XYZ file of N, CA, C and O in Angstrom:
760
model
N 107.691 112.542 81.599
C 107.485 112.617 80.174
C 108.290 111.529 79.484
O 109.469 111.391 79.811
N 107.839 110.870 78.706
C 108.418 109.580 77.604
C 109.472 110.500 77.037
O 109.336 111.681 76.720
N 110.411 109.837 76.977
C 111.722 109.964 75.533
C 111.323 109.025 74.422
O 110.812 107.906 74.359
N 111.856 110.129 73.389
C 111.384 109.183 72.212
C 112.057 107.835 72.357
O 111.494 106.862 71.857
N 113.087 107.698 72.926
C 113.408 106.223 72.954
C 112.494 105.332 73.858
O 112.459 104.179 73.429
N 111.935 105.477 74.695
C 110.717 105.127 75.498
C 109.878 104.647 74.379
O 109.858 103.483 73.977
N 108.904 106.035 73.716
C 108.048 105.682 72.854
C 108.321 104.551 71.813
O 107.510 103.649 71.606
N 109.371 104.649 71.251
C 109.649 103.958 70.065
C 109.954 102.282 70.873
O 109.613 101.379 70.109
N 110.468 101.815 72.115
C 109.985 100.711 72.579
C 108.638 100.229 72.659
O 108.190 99.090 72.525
N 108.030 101.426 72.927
C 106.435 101.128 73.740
C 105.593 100.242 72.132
O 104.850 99.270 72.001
N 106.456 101.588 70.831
C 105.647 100.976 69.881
C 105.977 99.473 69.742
O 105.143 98.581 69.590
N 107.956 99.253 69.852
C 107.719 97.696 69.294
C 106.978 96.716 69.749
O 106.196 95.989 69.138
N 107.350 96.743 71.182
C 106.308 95.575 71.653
C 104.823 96.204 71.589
O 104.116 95.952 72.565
N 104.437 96.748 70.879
C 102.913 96.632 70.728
C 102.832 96.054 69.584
O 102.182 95.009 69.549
N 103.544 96.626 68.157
C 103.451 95.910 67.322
C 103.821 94.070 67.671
O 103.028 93.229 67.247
N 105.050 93.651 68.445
C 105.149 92.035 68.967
C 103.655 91.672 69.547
O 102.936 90.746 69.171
N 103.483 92.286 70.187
C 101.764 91.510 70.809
C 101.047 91.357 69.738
O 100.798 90.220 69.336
N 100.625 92.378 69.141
C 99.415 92.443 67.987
C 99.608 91.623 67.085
O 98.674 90.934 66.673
N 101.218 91.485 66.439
C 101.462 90.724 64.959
C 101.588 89.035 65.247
O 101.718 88.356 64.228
N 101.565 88.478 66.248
C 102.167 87.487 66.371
C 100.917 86.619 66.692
O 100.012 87.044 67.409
N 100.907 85.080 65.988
C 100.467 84.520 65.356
C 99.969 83.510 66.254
O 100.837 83.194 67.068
N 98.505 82.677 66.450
C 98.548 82.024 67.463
C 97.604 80.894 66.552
O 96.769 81.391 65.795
N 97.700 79.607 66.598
C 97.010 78.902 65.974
C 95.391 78.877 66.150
O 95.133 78.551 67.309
N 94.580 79.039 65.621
C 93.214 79.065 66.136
C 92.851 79.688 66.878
O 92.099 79.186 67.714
N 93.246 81.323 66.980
C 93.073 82.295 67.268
C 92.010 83.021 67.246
O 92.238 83.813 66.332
N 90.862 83.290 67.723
C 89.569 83.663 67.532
C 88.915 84.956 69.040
O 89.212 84.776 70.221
N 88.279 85.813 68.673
C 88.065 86.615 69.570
C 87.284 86.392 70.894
O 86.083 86.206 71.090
N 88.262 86.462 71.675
C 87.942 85.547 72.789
C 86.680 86.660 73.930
O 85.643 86.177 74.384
N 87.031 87.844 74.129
C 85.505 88.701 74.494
C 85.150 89.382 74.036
O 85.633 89.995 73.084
N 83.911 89.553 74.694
C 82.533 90.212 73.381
C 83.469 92.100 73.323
O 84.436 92.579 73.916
N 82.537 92.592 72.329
C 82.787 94.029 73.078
C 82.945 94.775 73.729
O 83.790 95.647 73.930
N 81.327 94.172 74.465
C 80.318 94.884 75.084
C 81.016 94.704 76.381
O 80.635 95.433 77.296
N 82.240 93.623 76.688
C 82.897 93.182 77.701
C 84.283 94.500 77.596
O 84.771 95.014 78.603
N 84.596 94.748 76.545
C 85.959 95.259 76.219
C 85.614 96.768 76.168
O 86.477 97.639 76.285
N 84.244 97.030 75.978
C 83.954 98.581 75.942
C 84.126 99.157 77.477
O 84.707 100.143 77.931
N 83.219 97.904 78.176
C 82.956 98.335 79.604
C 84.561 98.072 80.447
O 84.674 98.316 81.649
N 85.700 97.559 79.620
C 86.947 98.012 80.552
C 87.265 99.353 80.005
O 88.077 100.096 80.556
N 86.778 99.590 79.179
C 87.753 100.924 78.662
C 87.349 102.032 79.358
O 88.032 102.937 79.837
N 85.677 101.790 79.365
C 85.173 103.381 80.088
C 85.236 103.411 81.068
O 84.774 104.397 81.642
N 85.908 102.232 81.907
C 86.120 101.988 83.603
C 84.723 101.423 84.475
O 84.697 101.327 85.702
N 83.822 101.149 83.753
C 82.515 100.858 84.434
C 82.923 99.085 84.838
O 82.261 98.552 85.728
N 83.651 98.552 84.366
C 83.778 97.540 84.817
C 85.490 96.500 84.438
O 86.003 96.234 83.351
N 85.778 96.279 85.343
C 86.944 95.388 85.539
C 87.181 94.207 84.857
O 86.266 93.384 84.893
N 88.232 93.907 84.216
C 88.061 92.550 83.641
C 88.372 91.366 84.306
O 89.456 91.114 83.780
N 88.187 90.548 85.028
C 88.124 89.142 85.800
C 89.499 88.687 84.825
O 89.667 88.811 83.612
N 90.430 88.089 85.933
C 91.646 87.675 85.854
C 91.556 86.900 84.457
O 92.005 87.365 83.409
N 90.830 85.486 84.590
C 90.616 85.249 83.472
C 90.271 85.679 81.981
O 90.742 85.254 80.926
N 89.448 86.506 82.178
C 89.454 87.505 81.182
C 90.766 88.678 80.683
O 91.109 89.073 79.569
N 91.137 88.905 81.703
C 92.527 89.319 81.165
C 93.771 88.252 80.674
O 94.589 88.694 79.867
N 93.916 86.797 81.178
C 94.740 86.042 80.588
C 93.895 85.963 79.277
O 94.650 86.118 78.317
N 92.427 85.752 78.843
C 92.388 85.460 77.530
C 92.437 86.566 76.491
O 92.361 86.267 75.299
N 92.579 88.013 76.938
C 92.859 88.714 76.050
C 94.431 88.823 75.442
O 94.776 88.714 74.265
N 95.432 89.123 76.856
C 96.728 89.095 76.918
C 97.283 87.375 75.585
O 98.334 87.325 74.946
N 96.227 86.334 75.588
C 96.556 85.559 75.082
C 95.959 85.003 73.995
O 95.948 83.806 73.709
N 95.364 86.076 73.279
C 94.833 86.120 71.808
C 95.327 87.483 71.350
O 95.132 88.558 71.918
N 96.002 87.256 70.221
C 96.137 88.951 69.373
C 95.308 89.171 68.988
O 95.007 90.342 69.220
N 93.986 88.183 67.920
C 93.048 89.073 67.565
C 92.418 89.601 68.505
O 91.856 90.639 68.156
N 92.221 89.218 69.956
C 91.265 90.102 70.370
C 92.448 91.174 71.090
O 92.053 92.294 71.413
N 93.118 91.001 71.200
C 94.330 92.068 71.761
C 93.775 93.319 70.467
O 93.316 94.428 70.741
N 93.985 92.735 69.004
C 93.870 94.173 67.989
C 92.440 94.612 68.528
O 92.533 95.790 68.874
N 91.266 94.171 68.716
C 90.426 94.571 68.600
C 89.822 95.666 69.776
O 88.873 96.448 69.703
N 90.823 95.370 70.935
C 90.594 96.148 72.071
C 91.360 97.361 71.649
O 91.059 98.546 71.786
N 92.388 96.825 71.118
C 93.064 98.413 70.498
C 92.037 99.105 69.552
O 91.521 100.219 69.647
N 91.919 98.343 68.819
C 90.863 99.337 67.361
C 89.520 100.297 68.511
O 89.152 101.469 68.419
N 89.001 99.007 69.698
C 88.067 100.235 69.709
C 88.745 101.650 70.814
O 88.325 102.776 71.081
N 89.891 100.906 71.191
C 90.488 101.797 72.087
C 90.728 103.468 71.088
O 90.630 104.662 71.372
N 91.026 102.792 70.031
C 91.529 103.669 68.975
C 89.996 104.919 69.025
O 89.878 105.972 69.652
N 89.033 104.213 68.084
C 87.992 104.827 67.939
C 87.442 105.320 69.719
O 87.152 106.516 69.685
N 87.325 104.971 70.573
C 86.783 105.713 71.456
C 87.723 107.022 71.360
O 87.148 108.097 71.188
N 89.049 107.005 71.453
C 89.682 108.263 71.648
C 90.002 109.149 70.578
O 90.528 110.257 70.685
N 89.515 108.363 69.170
C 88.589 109.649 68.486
C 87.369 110.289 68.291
O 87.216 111.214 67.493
N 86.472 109.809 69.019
C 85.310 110.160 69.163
C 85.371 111.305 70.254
O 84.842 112.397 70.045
N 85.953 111.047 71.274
C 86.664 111.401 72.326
C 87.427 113.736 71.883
O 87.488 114.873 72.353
N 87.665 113.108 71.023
C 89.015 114.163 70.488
C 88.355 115.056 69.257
O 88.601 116.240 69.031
N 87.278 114.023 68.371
C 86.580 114.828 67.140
C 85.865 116.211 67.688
O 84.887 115.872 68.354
N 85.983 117.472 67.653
C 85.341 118.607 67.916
C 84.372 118.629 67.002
O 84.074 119.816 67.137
N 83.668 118.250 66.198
C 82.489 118.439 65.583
C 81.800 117.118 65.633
O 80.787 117.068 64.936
N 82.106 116.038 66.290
C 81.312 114.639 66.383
C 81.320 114.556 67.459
O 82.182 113.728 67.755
N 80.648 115.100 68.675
C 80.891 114.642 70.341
C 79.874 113.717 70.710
O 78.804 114.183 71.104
N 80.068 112.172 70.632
C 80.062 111.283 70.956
C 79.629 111.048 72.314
O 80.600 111.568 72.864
N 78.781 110.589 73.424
C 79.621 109.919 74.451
C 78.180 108.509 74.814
O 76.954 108.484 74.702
N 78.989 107.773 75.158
C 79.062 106.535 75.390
C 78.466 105.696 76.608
O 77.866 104.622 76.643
N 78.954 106.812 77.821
C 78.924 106.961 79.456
C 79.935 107.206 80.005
O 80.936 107.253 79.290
N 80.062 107.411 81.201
C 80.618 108.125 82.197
C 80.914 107.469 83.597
O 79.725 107.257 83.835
N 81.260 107.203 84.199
C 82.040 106.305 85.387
C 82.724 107.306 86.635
O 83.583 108.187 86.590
N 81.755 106.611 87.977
C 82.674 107.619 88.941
C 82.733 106.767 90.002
O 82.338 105.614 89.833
N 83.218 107.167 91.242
C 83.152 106.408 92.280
C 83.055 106.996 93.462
O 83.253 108.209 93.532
N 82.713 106.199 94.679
C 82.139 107.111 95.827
C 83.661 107.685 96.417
O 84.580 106.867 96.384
N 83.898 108.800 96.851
C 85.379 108.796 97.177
C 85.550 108.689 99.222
O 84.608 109.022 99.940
N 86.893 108.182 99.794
C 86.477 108.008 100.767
C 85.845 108.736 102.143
O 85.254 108.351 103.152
N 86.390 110.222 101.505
C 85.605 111.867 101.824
C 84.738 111.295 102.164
O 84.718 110.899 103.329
N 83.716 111.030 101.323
C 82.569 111.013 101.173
C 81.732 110.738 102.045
O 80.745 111.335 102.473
N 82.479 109.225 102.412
C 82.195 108.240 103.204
C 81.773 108.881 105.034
O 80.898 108.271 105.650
N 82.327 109.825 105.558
C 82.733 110.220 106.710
C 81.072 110.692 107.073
O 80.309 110.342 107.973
N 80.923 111.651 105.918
C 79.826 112.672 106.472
C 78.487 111.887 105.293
O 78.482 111.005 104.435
N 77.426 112.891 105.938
C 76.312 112.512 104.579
C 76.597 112.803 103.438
O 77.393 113.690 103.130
N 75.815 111.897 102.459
C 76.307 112.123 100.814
C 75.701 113.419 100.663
O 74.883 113.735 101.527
N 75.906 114.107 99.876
C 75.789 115.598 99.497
C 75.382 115.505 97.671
O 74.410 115.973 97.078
N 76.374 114.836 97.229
C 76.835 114.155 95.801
C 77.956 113.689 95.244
O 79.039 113.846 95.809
N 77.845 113.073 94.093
C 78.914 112.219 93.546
C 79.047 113.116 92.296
O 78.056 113.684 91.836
N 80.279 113.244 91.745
C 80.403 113.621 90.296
C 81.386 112.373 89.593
O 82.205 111.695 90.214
N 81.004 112.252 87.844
C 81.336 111.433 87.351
C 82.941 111.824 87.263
O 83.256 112.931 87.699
N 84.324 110.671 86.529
C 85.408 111.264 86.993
C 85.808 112.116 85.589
O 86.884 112.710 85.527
N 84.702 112.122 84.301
C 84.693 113.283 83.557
C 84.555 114.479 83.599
O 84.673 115.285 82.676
N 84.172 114.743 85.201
C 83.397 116.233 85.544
C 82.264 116.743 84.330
O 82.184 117.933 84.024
N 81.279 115.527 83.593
C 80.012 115.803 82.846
C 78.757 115.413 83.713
O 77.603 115.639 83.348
N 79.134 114.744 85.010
C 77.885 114.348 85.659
C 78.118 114.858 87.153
O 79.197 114.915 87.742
N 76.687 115.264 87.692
C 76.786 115.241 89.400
C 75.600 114.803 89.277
O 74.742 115.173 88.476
N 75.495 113.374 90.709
C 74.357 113.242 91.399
C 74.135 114.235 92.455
O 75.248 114.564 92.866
N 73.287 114.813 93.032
C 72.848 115.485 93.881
C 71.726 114.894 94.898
O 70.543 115.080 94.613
N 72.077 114.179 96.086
C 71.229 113.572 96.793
C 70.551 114.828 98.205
O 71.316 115.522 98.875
N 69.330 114.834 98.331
C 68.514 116.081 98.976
C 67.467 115.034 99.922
O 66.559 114.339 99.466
N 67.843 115.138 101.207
C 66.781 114.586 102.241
C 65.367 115.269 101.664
O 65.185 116.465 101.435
N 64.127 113.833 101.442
C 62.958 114.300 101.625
C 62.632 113.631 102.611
O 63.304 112.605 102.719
N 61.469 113.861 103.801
C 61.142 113.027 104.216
C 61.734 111.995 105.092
O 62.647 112.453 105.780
N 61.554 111.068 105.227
C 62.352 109.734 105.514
C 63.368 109.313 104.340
O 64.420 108.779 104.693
N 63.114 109.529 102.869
C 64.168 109.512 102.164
C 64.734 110.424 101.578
O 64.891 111.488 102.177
N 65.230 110.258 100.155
C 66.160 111.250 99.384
C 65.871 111.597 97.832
O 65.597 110.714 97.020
N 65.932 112.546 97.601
C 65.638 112.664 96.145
C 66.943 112.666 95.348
O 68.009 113.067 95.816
N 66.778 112.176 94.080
C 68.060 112.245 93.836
C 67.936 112.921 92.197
O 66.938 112.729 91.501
N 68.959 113.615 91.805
C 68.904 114.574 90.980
C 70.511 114.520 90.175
O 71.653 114.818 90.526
N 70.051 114.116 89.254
C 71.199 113.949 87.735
C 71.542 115.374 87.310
O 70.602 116.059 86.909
N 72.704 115.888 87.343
C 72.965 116.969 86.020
C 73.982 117.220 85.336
O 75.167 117.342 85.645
N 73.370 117.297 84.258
C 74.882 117.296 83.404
C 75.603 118.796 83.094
O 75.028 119.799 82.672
N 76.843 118.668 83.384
C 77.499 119.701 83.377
C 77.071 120.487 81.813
O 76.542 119.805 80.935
N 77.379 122.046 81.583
C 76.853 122.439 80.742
C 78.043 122.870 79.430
O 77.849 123.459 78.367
N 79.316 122.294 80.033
C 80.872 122.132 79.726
C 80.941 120.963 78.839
O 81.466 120.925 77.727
N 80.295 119.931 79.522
C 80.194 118.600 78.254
C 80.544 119.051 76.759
O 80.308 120.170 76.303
N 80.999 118.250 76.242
C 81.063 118.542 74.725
C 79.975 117.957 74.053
O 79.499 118.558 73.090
N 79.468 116.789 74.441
C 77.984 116.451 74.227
C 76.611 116.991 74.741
O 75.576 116.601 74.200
N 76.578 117.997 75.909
C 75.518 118.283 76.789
C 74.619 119.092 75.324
O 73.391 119.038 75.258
N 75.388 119.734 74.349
C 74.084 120.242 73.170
C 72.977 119.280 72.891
O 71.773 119.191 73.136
N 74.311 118.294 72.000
C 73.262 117.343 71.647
C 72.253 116.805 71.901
O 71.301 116.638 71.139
N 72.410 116.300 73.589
C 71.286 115.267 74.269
C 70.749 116.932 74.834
O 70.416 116.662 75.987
N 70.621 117.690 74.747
C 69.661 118.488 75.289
C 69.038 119.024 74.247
O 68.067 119.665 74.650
N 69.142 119.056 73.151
C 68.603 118.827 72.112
C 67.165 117.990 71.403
O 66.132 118.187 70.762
N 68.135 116.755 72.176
C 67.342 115.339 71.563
C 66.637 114.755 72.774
O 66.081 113.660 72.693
N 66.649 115.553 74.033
C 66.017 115.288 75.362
C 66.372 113.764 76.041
O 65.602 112.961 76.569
N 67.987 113.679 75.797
C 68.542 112.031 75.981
C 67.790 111.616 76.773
O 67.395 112.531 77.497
N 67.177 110.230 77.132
C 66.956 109.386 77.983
C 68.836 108.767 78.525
O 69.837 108.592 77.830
N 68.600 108.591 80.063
C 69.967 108.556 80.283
C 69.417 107.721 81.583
O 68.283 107.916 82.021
N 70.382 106.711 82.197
C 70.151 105.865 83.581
C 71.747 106.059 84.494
O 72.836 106.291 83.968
N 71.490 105.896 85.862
C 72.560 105.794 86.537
C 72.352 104.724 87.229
O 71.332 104.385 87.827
N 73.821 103.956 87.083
C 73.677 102.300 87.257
C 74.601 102.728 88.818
O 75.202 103.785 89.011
N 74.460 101.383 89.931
C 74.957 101.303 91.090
C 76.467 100.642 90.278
O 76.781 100.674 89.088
N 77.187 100.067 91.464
C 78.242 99.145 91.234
C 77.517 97.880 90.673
O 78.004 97.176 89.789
N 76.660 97.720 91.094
C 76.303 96.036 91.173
C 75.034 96.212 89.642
O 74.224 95.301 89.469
N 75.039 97.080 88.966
C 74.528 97.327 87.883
C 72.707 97.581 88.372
O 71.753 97.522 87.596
N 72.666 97.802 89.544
C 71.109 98.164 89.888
C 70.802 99.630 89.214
O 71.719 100.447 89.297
N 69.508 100.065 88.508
C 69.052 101.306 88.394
C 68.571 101.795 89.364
O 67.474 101.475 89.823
N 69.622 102.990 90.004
C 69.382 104.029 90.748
C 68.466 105.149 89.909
O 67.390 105.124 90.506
N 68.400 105.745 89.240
C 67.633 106.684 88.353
C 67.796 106.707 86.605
O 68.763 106.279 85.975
N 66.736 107.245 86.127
C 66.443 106.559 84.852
C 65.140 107.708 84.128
O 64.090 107.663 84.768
N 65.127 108.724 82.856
C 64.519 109.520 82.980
C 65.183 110.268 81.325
O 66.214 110.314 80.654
N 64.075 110.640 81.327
C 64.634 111.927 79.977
C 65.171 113.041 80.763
O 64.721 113.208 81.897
N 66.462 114.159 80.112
C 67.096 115.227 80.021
C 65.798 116.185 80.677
O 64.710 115.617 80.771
N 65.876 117.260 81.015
C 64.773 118.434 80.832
C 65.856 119.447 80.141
O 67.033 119.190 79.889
N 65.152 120.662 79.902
C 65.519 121.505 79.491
C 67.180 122.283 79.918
O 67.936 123.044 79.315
N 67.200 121.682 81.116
C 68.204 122.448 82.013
C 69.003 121.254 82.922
O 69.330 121.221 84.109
N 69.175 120.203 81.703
C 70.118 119.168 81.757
C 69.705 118.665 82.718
O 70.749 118.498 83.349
N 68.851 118.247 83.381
C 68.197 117.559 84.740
C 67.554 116.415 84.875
O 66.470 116.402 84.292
N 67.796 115.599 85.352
C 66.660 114.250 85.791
C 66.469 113.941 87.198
O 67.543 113.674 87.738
N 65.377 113.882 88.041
C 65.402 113.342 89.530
C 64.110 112.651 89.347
O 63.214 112.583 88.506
N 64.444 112.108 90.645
C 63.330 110.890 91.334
C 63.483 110.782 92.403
O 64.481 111.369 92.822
N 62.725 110.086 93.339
C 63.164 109.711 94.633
C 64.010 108.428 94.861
O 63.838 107.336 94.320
N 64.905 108.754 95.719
C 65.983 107.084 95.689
C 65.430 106.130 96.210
O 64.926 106.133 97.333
N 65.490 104.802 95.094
C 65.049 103.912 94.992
C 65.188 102.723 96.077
O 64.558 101.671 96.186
N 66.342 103.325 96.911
C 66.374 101.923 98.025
C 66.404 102.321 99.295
O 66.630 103.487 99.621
N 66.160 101.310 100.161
C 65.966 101.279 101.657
C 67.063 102.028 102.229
O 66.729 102.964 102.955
N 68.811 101.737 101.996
C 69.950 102.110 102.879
C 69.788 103.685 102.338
O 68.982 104.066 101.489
N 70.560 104.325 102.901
C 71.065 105.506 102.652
C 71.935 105.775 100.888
O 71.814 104.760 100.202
N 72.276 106.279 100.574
C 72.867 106.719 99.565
C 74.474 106.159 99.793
O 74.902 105.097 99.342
N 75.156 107.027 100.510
C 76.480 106.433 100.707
C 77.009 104.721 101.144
O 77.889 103.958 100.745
N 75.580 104.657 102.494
C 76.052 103.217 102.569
C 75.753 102.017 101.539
O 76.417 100.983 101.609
N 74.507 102.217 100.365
C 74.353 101.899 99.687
C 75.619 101.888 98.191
O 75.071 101.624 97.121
N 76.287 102.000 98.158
C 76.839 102.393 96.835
C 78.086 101.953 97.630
O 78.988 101.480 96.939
N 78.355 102.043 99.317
C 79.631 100.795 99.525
C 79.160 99.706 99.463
O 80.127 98.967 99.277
N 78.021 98.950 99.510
C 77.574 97.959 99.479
C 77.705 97.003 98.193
O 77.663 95.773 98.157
N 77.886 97.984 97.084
C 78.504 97.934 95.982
C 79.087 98.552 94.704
O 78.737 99.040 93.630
N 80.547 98.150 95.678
C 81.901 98.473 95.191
C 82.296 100.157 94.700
O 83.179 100.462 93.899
N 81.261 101.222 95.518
C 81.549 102.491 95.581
C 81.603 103.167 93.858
O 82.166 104.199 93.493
N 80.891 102.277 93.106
C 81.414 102.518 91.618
C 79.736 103.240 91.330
O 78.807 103.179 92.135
N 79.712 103.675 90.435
C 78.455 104.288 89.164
C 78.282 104.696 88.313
O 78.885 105.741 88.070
N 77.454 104.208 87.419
C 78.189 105.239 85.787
C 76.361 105.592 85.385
O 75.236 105.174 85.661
N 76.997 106.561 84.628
C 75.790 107.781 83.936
C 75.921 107.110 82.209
O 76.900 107.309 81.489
N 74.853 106.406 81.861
C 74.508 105.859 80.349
C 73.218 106.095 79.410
O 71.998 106.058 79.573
N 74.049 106.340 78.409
C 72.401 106.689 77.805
C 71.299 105.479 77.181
O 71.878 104.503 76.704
N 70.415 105.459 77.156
C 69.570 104.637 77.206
C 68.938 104.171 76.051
O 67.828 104.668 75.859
N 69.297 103.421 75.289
C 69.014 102.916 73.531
C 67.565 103.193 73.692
O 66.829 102.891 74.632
N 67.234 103.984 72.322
C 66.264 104.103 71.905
C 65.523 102.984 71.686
O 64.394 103.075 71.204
């Protein structure tokens, strides 16, 4: 646990990063780059971390949305979500895939031998603080690989559900080490 003397460091040098002044200072990555470190779906490339670490405006701006995600996050009457991020764990790896859950505990894939292949089956926990809404509004929602391939892609049903048959040649598990054991659950712009 932090001591307030902890905290009250942590604040100064945040305020030193943020306030301090760099000549021709301009926001060096997009959002859409700074959203996808926050929700963990994707890593920022070294370089990309020296040019944030070395611009304040975009240093504030990763904070601001850092800010707003973790009130969206926290609002009990605005439940928000954005997507969801999980990874294959190395369990996993040993035996056949069974399923993956996101590391929000709002998503499980559920992979089911058909055939020569597998069906694969989305559901969203019924705990979500968002699962009303998009079952509501019958979300369209996709689950991306590591390597950003669409594994499945589909409207909600009634009983928080989407399946299809899996889309590629390898297996499920060896597929998803193939790239980088990562996957995230997103909803799909209208």
């Amino acid at each position: 646990m932090k001591s307030a003397h902890d905290e009250q460091e942590a604040r100064l040098r945040e305020r030193l990063l943020l306030g301090r002044a760099v000549p021709g200072d301009r926001l060096m990555l997009a959002d859409a780059t700074l959203l996808a470190a926050l929700d963990g779906s994707r890593v920022l490339t070294p370089n990309e971390r020296q040019a944030l670490s070395a611009s304040p405006l975009t240093l504030r701006r990763f904070r601001q949305l850092s800010l707003e995600r973790q009130a969206a996050g926290q609002a009990a009457n605005d439940p928000v979500w954005t997507g969801s991020s999980g990874m294959l764990r190395a369990a996993a790896t040993a035996t056949a895939l069974d399923s993956l859950a996101t590391d929000d505990g709002c998503w499980t894939l559920h992979f089911l031998p058909q055939g020569e292949g597998w069906q694969v089956i989305l559901v969203l926990s019924a705990e979500a603080p968002f699962a009303p809404r998009l079952l509501r509004e019958h979300g369209m929602v996709r689950v991306i690989d590591g390597g950003g391939a669409i594994v499945l892609q589909g409207r909600l049903d009634a009983d928080g559900e989407c399946e299809c048959s899996w889309p590629f040649a390898t297996p499920p598990a060896r597929h998803f080490q193939m790239y980088g054991a990562g996957f995230a659950v997103e909803p799909v712009p209208a």
